[in-house]
Amino acid sequence: VRIGQDLSVIGYDGIPEGEYFTPPLSSYAVDNRAAGQAIASLLLRRLRGEPVEQLQQLGQARLLQRGSDAPAPLVAQHRATAF
């Protein structure tokens, strides 16, 4: 099995060391500082009595494509029936 060709591997946290793997590790990167500030804000709002249902927030992550991910390959049996 070849990583980045037969099997995709995607990490989380965008660590710079991922660039030095073979193949380089694709990863999702997030702004940890902004995430920490958002969590602190949500915690303070909860401590003030705000209902849990109102304390939801989505953050952005960006994909760092480095080489350990690729589209899924067609398997032999699907190649024969794809056309």
Short mmCIF file of N, CA, C and O in Angstrom, two decimals:
data_model
loop_
_atom_site.label_atom_id
_atom_site.label_comp_id
_atom_site.label_asym_id
_atom_site.label_seq_id
_atom_site.Cartn_x
_atom_site.Cartn_y
_atom_site.Cartn_z
N VAL A 1 0.85 -1.18 0.00
CA VAL A 1 0.00 0.00 0.00
C VAL A 1 0.90 1.23 0.00
O VAL A 1 1.80 1.36 0.83
N ARG A 2 0.66 2.13 -0.92
CA ARG A 2 1.47 3.34 -1.05
C ARG A 2 0.67 4.54 -0.53
O ARG A 2 -0.39 4.87 -1.06
N ILE A 3 1.18 5.16 0.52
CA ILE A 3 0.54 6.34 1.09
C ILE A 3 0.56 7.46 0.06
O ILE A 3 1.59 7.72 -0.54
N GLY A 4 -0.58 8.11 -0.13
CA GLY A 4 -0.67 9.19 -1.10
C GLY A 4 -1.07 8.73 -2.49
O GLY A 4 -1.31 9.54 -3.36
N GLN A 5 -1.12 7.40 -2.68
CA GLN A 5 -1.55 6.85 -3.96
C GLN A 5 -2.67 5.85 -3.75
O GLN A 5 -3.75 6.01 -4.30
N ASP A 6 -2.40 4.81 -2.96
CA ASP A 6 -3.42 3.79 -2.69
C ASP A 6 -4.26 4.14 -1.46
O ASP A 6 -5.40 3.72 -1.35
N LEU A 7 -3.67 4.88 -0.56
CA LEU A 7 -4.30 5.22 0.71
C LEU A 7 -3.95 6.65 1.08
O LEU A 7 -2.79 7.04 1.01
N SER A 8 -4.98 7.43 1.44
CA SER A 8 -4.74 8.81 1.87
C SER A 8 -4.63 8.87 3.39
O SER A 8 -5.40 8.22 4.09
N VAL A 9 -3.69 9.66 3.88
CA VAL A 9 -3.51 9.89 5.30
C VAL A 9 -3.49 11.40 5.50
O VAL A 9 -2.68 12.10 4.87
N ILE A 10 -4.39 11.91 6.33
CA ILE A 10 -4.46 13.34 6.59
C ILE A 10 -4.42 13.55 8.10
O ILE A 10 -5.24 12.99 8.83
N GLY A 11 -3.48 14.34 8.54
CA GLY A 11 -3.33 14.64 9.96
C GLY A 11 -4.15 15.85 10.37
O GLY A 11 -4.87 16.44 9.56
N TYR A 12 -4.03 16.21 11.62
CA TYR A 12 -4.73 17.37 12.14
C TYR A 12 -3.76 18.20 12.95
O TYR A 12 -2.94 17.66 13.68
N ASP A 13 -3.81 19.46 12.82
CA ASP A 13 -3.05 20.44 13.59
C ASP A 13 -1.97 21.12 12.77
O ASP A 13 -1.32 22.02 13.25
N GLY A 14 -1.75 20.69 11.53
CA GLY A 14 -0.83 21.39 10.65
C GLY A 14 0.59 21.53 11.13
O GLY A 14 1.25 22.51 10.81
N ILE A 15 1.08 20.55 11.87
CA ILE A 15 2.44 20.68 12.41
C ILE A 15 3.47 20.79 11.29
O ILE A 15 3.39 20.09 10.28
N PRO A 16 4.43 21.68 11.42
CA PRO A 16 5.45 21.87 10.38
C PRO A 16 6.28 20.62 10.13
O PRO A 16 6.77 20.41 9.03
N GLU A 17 6.46 19.79 11.14
CA GLU A 17 7.27 18.58 11.00
C GLU A 17 6.71 17.64 9.95
O GLU A 17 7.42 16.79 9.41
N GLY A 18 5.41 17.77 9.64
CA GLY A 18 4.78 16.92 8.64
C GLY A 18 5.42 17.04 7.27
O GLY A 18 5.34 16.13 6.45
N GLU A 19 6.06 18.17 7.00
CA GLU A 19 6.73 18.38 5.72
C GLU A 19 7.91 17.43 5.52
O GLU A 19 8.33 17.19 4.39
N TYR A 20 8.46 16.91 6.62
CA TYR A 20 9.67 16.11 6.53
C TYR A 20 9.42 14.61 6.49
O TYR A 20 10.36 13.83 6.42
N PHE A 21 8.15 14.18 6.52
CA PHE A 21 7.82 12.76 6.41
C PHE A 21 7.95 12.34 4.95
O PHE A 21 8.00 13.16 4.05
N THR A 22 7.97 11.03 4.72
CA THR A 22 7.99 10.50 3.37
C THR A 22 6.79 9.59 3.18
O THR A 22 6.74 8.54 3.80
N PRO A 23 5.80 10.00 2.39
CA PRO A 23 5.65 11.30 1.74
C PRO A 23 5.28 12.36 2.79
O PRO A 23 4.83 12.03 3.89
N PRO A 24 5.43 13.63 2.42
CA PRO A 24 5.06 14.70 3.36
C PRO A 24 3.59 14.55 3.79
O PRO A 24 2.73 14.25 2.97
N LEU A 25 3.31 14.77 5.07
CA LEU A 25 1.98 14.54 5.64
C LEU A 25 1.05 15.71 5.34
O LEU A 25 1.29 16.84 5.75
N SER A 26 -0.04 15.42 4.63
CA SER A 26 -1.10 16.40 4.45
C SER A 26 -1.80 16.55 5.79
O SER A 26 -1.91 15.59 6.56
N SER A 27 -2.27 17.74 6.09
CA SER A 27 -2.81 17.99 7.42
C SER A 27 -3.79 19.16 7.38
O SER A 27 -3.68 20.05 6.54
N TYR A 28 -4.73 19.15 8.29
CA TYR A 28 -5.60 20.31 8.49
C TYR A 28 -4.95 21.22 9.51
O TYR A 28 -4.50 20.77 10.57
N ALA A 29 -4.88 22.50 9.20
CA ALA A 29 -4.28 23.48 10.10
C ALA A 29 -5.39 24.37 10.65
O ALA A 29 -6.30 24.76 9.93
N VAL A 30 -5.30 24.66 11.93
CA VAL A 30 -6.26 25.54 12.58
C VAL A 30 -5.50 26.64 13.31
O VAL A 30 -4.32 26.49 13.64
N ASP A 31 -6.18 27.74 13.56
CA ASP A 31 -5.60 28.83 14.34
C ASP A 31 -5.83 28.50 15.81
O ASP A 31 -6.92 28.73 16.34
N ASN A 32 -4.84 27.94 16.47
CA ASN A 32 -4.99 27.51 17.87
C ASN A 32 -5.29 28.67 18.80
O ASN A 32 -6.03 28.52 19.76
N ARG A 33 -4.73 29.81 18.53
CA ARG A 33 -4.98 30.98 19.37
C ARG A 33 -6.44 31.40 19.29
O ARG A 33 -7.09 31.63 20.30
N ALA A 34 -6.98 31.48 18.08
CA ALA A 34 -8.39 31.85 17.89
C ALA A 34 -9.30 30.79 18.50
O ALA A 34 -10.33 31.12 19.12
N ALA A 35 -8.93 29.53 18.37
CA ALA A 35 -9.73 28.45 18.96
C ALA A 35 -9.75 28.57 20.48
O ALA A 35 -10.79 28.41 21.12
N GLY A 36 -8.61 28.87 21.08
CA GLY A 36 -8.54 29.05 22.54
C GLY A 36 -9.38 30.22 23.01
O GLY A 36 -10.08 30.14 24.02
N GLN A 37 -9.35 31.32 22.26
CA GLN A 37 -10.15 32.48 22.62
C GLN A 37 -11.64 32.17 22.51
O GLN A 37 -12.43 32.56 23.37
N ALA A 38 -12.02 31.43 21.47
CA ALA A 38 -13.43 31.06 21.29
C ALA A 38 -13.90 30.16 22.43
O ALA A 38 -15.00 30.34 22.97
N ILE A 39 -13.08 29.20 22.83
CA ILE A 39 -13.44 28.29 23.92
C ILE A 39 -13.58 29.06 25.23
O ILE A 39 -14.52 28.83 26.00
N ALA A 40 -12.66 29.98 25.49
CA ALA A 40 -12.75 30.79 26.71
C ALA A 40 -14.03 31.62 26.72
O ALA A 40 -14.72 31.71 27.74
N SER A 41 -14.37 32.19 25.58
CA SER A 41 -15.60 32.98 25.48
C SER A 41 -16.84 32.12 25.72
O SER A 41 -17.76 32.52 26.45
N LEU A 42 -16.85 30.93 25.13
CA LEU A 42 -17.99 30.02 25.33
C LEU A 42 -18.10 29.61 26.80
O LEU A 42 -19.20 29.53 27.35
N LEU A 43 -16.98 29.36 27.44
CA LEU A 43 -16.98 28.99 28.85
C LEU A 43 -17.54 30.11 29.72
O LEU A 43 -18.36 29.88 30.60
N LEU A 44 -17.10 31.33 29.46
CA LEU A 44 -17.62 32.47 30.23
C LEU A 44 -19.12 32.65 30.02
O LEU A 44 -19.86 32.92 30.98
N ARG A 45 -19.58 32.48 28.79
CA ARG A 45 -21.02 32.59 28.52
C ARG A 45 -21.80 31.51 29.26
O ARG A 45 -22.87 31.75 29.79
N ARG A 46 -21.25 30.30 29.33
CA ARG A 46 -21.91 29.20 30.05
C ARG A 46 -21.95 29.49 31.54
O ARG A 46 -22.96 29.26 32.20
N LEU A 47 -20.84 30.00 32.09
CA LEU A 47 -20.80 30.33 33.51
C LEU A 47 -21.80 31.43 33.87
O LEU A 47 -22.28 31.50 35.00
N ARG A 48 -22.13 32.27 32.91
CA ARG A 48 -23.13 33.33 33.12
C ARG A 48 -24.55 32.82 32.95
O ARG A 48 -25.50 33.59 33.06
N GLY A 49 -24.69 31.53 32.64
CA GLY A 49 -26.02 30.93 32.59
C GLY A 49 -26.60 30.72 31.21
O GLY A 49 -27.74 30.28 31.09
N GLU A 50 -25.86 31.01 30.17
CA GLU A 50 -26.39 30.83 28.82
C GLU A 50 -26.59 29.33 28.55
O GLU A 50 -25.74 28.51 28.89
N PRO A 51 -27.72 28.96 27.95
CA PRO A 51 -27.99 27.53 27.69
C PRO A 51 -26.94 26.91 26.76
O PRO A 51 -26.45 27.55 25.82
N VAL A 52 -26.63 25.67 27.02
CA VAL A 52 -25.63 24.94 26.24
C VAL A 52 -26.01 24.92 24.76
O VAL A 52 -25.14 25.03 23.89
N GLU A 53 -27.29 24.82 24.46
CA GLU A 53 -27.74 24.74 23.07
C GLU A 53 -27.35 25.99 22.26
O GLU A 53 -27.28 25.95 21.05
N GLN A 54 -27.12 27.10 22.93
CA GLN A 54 -26.75 28.34 22.25
C GLN A 54 -25.24 28.52 22.16
O GLN A 54 -24.77 29.51 21.62
N LEU A 55 -24.51 27.58 22.71
CA LEU A 55 -23.05 27.72 22.78
C LEU A 55 -22.37 26.80 21.77
O LEU A 55 -21.63 25.89 22.12
N GLN A 56 -22.63 27.04 20.52
CA GLN A 56 -22.00 26.27 19.46
C GLN A 56 -21.31 27.22 18.51
O GLN A 56 -21.82 28.29 18.20
N GLN A 57 -20.15 26.80 18.03
CA GLN A 57 -19.39 27.65 17.14
C GLN A 57 -18.55 26.77 16.22
O GLN A 57 -17.98 25.78 16.66
N LEU A 58 -18.51 27.13 14.96
CA LEU A 58 -17.69 26.41 14.01
C LEU A 58 -16.46 27.24 13.69
O LEU A 58 -16.54 28.46 13.56
N GLY A 59 -15.35 26.56 13.56
CA GLY A 59 -14.11 27.24 13.19
C GLY A 59 -13.67 26.81 11.81
O GLY A 59 -14.18 25.83 11.25
N GLN A 60 -12.75 27.52 11.25
CA GLN A 60 -12.22 27.21 9.93
C GLN A 60 -10.92 26.42 10.06
O GLN A 60 -10.11 26.70 10.93
N ALA A 61 -10.76 25.47 9.19
CA ALA A 61 -9.49 24.74 9.08
C ALA A 61 -9.10 24.78 7.61
O ALA A 61 -9.96 24.79 6.74
N ARG A 62 -7.82 24.83 7.35
CA ARG A 62 -7.39 24.81 5.95
C ARG A 62 -6.52 23.59 5.73
O ARG A 62 -5.73 23.18 6.58
N LEU A 63 -6.72 22.99 4.57
CA LEU A 63 -5.99 21.78 4.22
C LEU A 63 -4.63 22.14 3.67
O LEU A 63 -4.51 22.91 2.71
N LEU A 64 -3.60 21.59 4.26
CA LEU A 64 -2.22 21.72 3.76
C LEU A 64 -1.92 20.45 2.97
O LEU A 64 -1.63 19.40 3.56
N GLN A 65 -2.04 20.51 1.67
CA GLN A 65 -1.78 19.33 0.85
C GLN A 65 -0.28 19.19 0.63
O GLN A 65 0.34 20.07 0.04
N ARG A 66 0.25 18.10 1.15
CA ARG A 66 1.70 17.91 1.10
C ARG A 66 2.12 16.64 0.39
O ARG A 66 3.28 16.46 0.11
N GLY A 67 1.23 15.73 0.15
CA GLY A 67 1.63 14.53 -0.59
C GLY A 67 1.10 13.22 -0.06
O GLY A 67 1.24 12.20 -0.71
N SER A 68 0.48 13.21 1.12
CA SER A 68 -0.01 11.94 1.66
C SER A 68 -1.50 11.73 1.37
O SER A 68 -2.11 10.82 1.91
N ASP A 69 -2.08 12.57 0.50
CA ASP A 69 -3.49 12.37 0.14
C ASP A 69 -3.64 12.49 -1.37
O ASP A 69 -2.84 13.14 -2.03
N ALA A 70 -4.65 11.80 -1.89
CA ALA A 70 -4.94 11.83 -3.32
C ALA A 70 -6.36 11.32 -3.52
O ALA A 70 -6.93 10.69 -2.61
N PRO A 71 -6.94 11.55 -4.68
CA PRO A 71 -8.26 10.97 -4.95
C PRO A 71 -8.20 9.45 -4.86
O PRO A 71 -7.16 8.84 -5.16
N ALA A 72 -9.29 8.84 -4.49
CA ALA A 72 -9.34 7.38 -4.37
C ALA A 72 -9.14 6.76 -5.75
O ALA A 72 -9.75 7.19 -6.73
N PRO A 73 -8.27 5.74 -5.84
CA PRO A 73 -8.05 5.09 -7.14
C PRO A 73 -9.24 4.20 -7.48
O PRO A 73 -9.94 3.70 -6.59
N LEU A 74 -9.49 4.03 -8.77
CA LEU A 74 -10.51 3.09 -9.20
C LEU A 74 -9.96 1.68 -9.02
O LEU A 74 -8.82 1.41 -9.42
N VAL A 75 -10.73 0.79 -8.46
CA VAL A 75 -10.29 -0.59 -8.34
C VAL A 75 -10.55 -1.31 -9.65
O VAL A 75 -11.38 -0.89 -10.46
N ALA A 76 -9.85 -2.38 -9.90
CA ALA A 76 -9.90 -3.07 -11.19
C ALA A 76 -11.32 -3.41 -11.62
O ALA A 76 -11.69 -3.22 -12.77
N GLN A 77 -12.16 -3.91 -10.73
CA GLN A 77 -13.52 -4.31 -11.12
C GLN A 77 -14.36 -3.10 -11.52
O GLN A 77 -15.21 -3.21 -12.39
N HIS A 78 -14.12 -1.95 -10.92
CA HIS A 78 -14.87 -0.76 -11.30
C HIS A 78 -14.37 -0.17 -12.61
O HIS A 78 -15.14 0.44 -13.35
N ARG A 79 -13.11 -0.33 -12.91
CA ARG A 79 -12.57 0.18 -14.17
C ARG A 79 -13.25 -0.48 -15.35
O ARG A 79 -13.55 0.16 -16.36
N ALA A 80 -13.50 -1.79 -15.24
CA ALA A 80 -14.10 -2.53 -16.33
C ALA A 80 -15.54 -2.09 -16.60
O ALA A 80 -16.01 -2.11 -17.73
N THR A 81 -16.26 -1.66 -15.55
CA THR A 81 -17.67 -1.29 -15.71
C THR A 81 -17.88 0.21 -15.79
O THR A 81 -18.99 0.66 -16.01
N ALA A 82 -16.82 1.00 -15.63
CA ALA A 82 -16.98 2.44 -15.60
C ALA A 82 -17.30 3.02 -16.97
O ALA A 82 -17.86 4.08 -17.09
N PHE A 83 -16.95 2.32 -18.02
CA PHE A 83 -17.17 2.84 -19.37
C PHE A 83 -18.21 2.02 -19.99
O PHE A 83 -18.69 1.63 -20.74
#
